[in-house]
PDB file of C-alpha atoms in Angstrom:
ATOM      1  CA  MET N   1      37.617  48.879 103.686  1.00  0.00           C
ATOM      2  CA  SER N   2      35.179  51.796 103.972  1.00  0.00           C
ATOM      3  CA  GLU N   3      35.021  51.357 107.772  1.00  0.00           C
ATOM      4  CA  LEU N   4      38.777  51.659 107.967  1.00  0.00           C
ATOM      5  CA  GLN N   5      38.724  54.754 105.776  1.00  0.00           C
ATOM      6  CA  LEU N   6      36.044  56.318 108.014  1.00  0.00           C
ATOM      7  CA  VAL N   7      38.151  55.754 111.139  1.00  0.00           C
ATOM      8  CA  ASN N   8      41.230  57.064 109.351  1.00  0.00           C
ATOM      9  CA  ASP N   9      39.401  60.255 108.331  1.00  0.00           C
ATOM     10  CA  GLN N  10      38.170  60.857 111.883  1.00  0.00           C
ATOM     11  CA  LEU N  11      41.630  60.359 113.379  1.00  0.00           C
ATOM     12  CA  GLU N  12      43.200  62.571 110.734  1.00  0.00           C
ATOM     13  CA  GLY N  13      40.797  65.350 111.669  1.00  0.00           C
ATOM     14  CA  LEU N  14      41.620  65.015 115.359  1.00  0.00           C
ATOM     15  CA  ILE N  15      45.363  64.943 114.769  1.00  0.00           C
ATOM     16  CA  SER N  16      45.275  67.963 112.451  1.00  0.00           C
ATOM     17  CA  SER N  17      43.441  69.965 115.122  1.00  0.00           C
ATOM     18  CA  LEU N  18      46.378  69.513 117.538  1.00  0.00           C
ATOM     19  CA  SER N  19      49.212  72.007 117.703  1.00  0.00           C
ATOM     20  CA  ALA N  20      52.685  70.970 116.565  1.00  0.00           C
ATOM     21  CA  PRO N  21      54.052  70.500 120.130  1.00  0.00           C
ATOM     22  CA  ALA N  22      50.973  68.467 121.087  1.00  0.00           C
ATOM     23  CA  ARG N  23      51.411  66.228 118.030  1.00  0.00           C
ATOM     24  CA  LYS N  24      55.061  65.759 118.918  1.00  0.00           C
ATOM     25  CA  GLU N  25      54.182  64.815 122.497  1.00  0.00           C
ATOM     26  CA  MET N  26      51.486  62.419 121.285  1.00  0.00           C
ATOM     27  CA  ALA N  27      53.932  60.733 118.903  1.00  0.00           C
ATOM     28  CA  ARG N  28      56.495  60.452 121.711  1.00  0.00           C
ATOM     29  CA  SER N  29      53.876  58.937 124.016  1.00  0.00           C
ATOM     30  CA  ILE N  30      52.812  56.393 121.392  1.00  0.00           C
ATOM     31  CA  GLY N  31      56.464  55.507 120.786  1.00  0.00           C
ATOM     32  CA  ARG N  32      57.079  54.913 124.490  1.00  0.00           C
ATOM     33  CA  LYS N  33      54.025  52.691 124.831  1.00  0.00           C
ATOM     34  CA  LEU N  34      54.989  50.734 121.726  1.00  0.00           C
ATOM     35  CA  ARG N  35      58.548  50.287 122.979  1.00  0.00           C
ATOM     36  CA  SER N  36      57.259  49.109 126.344  1.00  0.00           C
ATOM     37  CA  SER N  37      54.928  46.555 124.778  1.00  0.00           C
ATOM     38  CA  GLN N  38      57.745  45.301 122.534  1.00  0.00           C
ATOM     39  CA  GLN N  39      60.017  44.886 125.554  1.00  0.00           C
ATOM     40  CA  GLN N  40      57.347  42.865 127.331  1.00  0.00           C
ATOM     41  CA  SER N  41      56.682  40.626 124.341  1.00  0.00           C
ATOM     42  CA  ILE N  42      60.415  39.964 123.927  1.00  0.00           C
ATOM     43  CA  GLN N  43      60.669  39.132 127.618  1.00  0.00           C
ATOM     44  CA  ARG N  44      57.709  36.737 127.338  1.00  0.00           C
ATOM     45  CA  GLN N  45      59.300  35.394 124.124  1.00  0.00           C
ATOM     46  CA  GLN N  46      56.060  35.881 122.278  1.00  0.00           C
ATOM     47  CA  ALA N  47      55.658  36.776 118.594  1.00  0.00           C
ATOM     48  CA  PRO N  48      53.281  39.587 117.519  1.00  0.00           C
ATOM     49  CA  ASP N  49      50.658  37.035 116.480  1.00  0.00           C
ATOM     50  CA  GLY N  50      50.645  35.530 119.998  1.00  0.00           C
ATOM     51  CA  THR N  51      52.637  32.381 119.297  1.00  0.00           C
ATOM     52  CA  SER N  52      55.683  31.662 121.404  1.00  0.00           C
ATOM     53  CA  PHE N  53      59.207  31.814 120.037  1.00  0.00           C
ATOM     54  CA  LYS N  54      60.880  28.617 118.904  1.00  0.00           C
ATOM     55  CA  PRO N  55      62.583  27.091 121.951  1.00  0.00           C
ATOM     56  CA  ARG N  56      66.331  27.350 122.066  1.00  0.00           C
ATOM     57  CA  LYS N  57      68.434  24.258 121.750  1.00  0.00           C
ATOM     58  CA  THR N  58      69.707  23.005 125.080  1.00  0.00           C
ATOM     59  CA  GLN N  59      73.362  23.887 125.467  1.00  0.00           C
ATOM     60  CA  PRO N  60      75.763  21.774 127.457  1.00  0.00           C
ATOM     61  CA  VAL N  61      76.624  24.000 130.380  1.00  0.00           C
ATOM     62  CA  ARG N  62      80.385  23.566 130.548  1.00  0.00           C
ATOM     63  CA  SER N  63      81.302  22.323 127.070  1.00  0.00           C
ATOM     64  CA  LYS N  64      82.026  25.848 125.837  1.00  0.00           C
ATOM     65  CA  LYS N  65      84.380  28.350 127.367  1.00  0.00           C
ATOM     66  CA  GLY N  66      83.238  31.811 128.318  1.00  0.00           C
ATOM     67  CA  ARG N  67      80.073  33.270 129.707  1.00  0.00           C
ATOM     68  CA  ILE N  68      77.015  31.061 130.189  1.00  0.00           C
ATOM     69  CA  LYS N  69      74.087  32.614 128.367  1.00  0.00           C
ATOM     70  CA  ARG N  70      71.126  33.102 130.630  1.00  0.00           C
ATOM     71  CA  GLU N  71      68.394  34.838 128.707  1.00  0.00           C
ATOM     72  CA  LYS N  72      67.463  35.253 125.063  1.00  0.00           C
ATOM     73  CA  PHE N  73      67.378  38.835 123.736  1.00  0.00           C
ATOM     74  CA  ALA N  74      68.364  40.413 127.053  1.00  0.00           C
ATOM     75  CA  LYS N  75      70.161  43.330 125.383  1.00  0.00           C
ATOM     76  CA  LEU N  76      67.320  44.032 122.971  1.00  0.00           C
ATOM     77  CA  ARG N  77      65.042  44.930 125.872  1.00  0.00           C
ATOM     78  CA  THR N  78      67.323  47.760 126.953  1.00  0.00           C
ATOM     79  CA  ALA N  79      66.547  51.314 125.910  1.00  0.00           C
ATOM     80  CA  LYS N  80      69.799  51.570 123.949  1.00  0.00           C
ATOM     81  CA  TYR N  81      68.549  49.093 121.358  1.00  0.00           C
ATOM     82  CA  MET N  82      64.964  50.416 121.203  1.00  0.00           C
ATOM     83  CA  LYS N  83      65.290  54.028 120.213  1.00  0.00           C
ATOM     84  CA  THR N  84      62.147  55.995 119.446  1.00  0.00           C
TER      85      THR N  84
END
């Protein structure tokens, strides 16, 4: 725990030395990178711990009316659903 506290103190010192606009830009940059990595993990259908998502049940192609679903979580990867 002390190692984590040491790292936290060092980062806190670095962040406090930044100006307000620089902190805002850094937070925005971190948010973008996080959003990008989340999009990629959703596309790979991989959980944060590295395991793959539970496979979907096979659907009979023409037994249901309407659109045939192609991809799991396709909308969630769009920027509209991942606001930073």
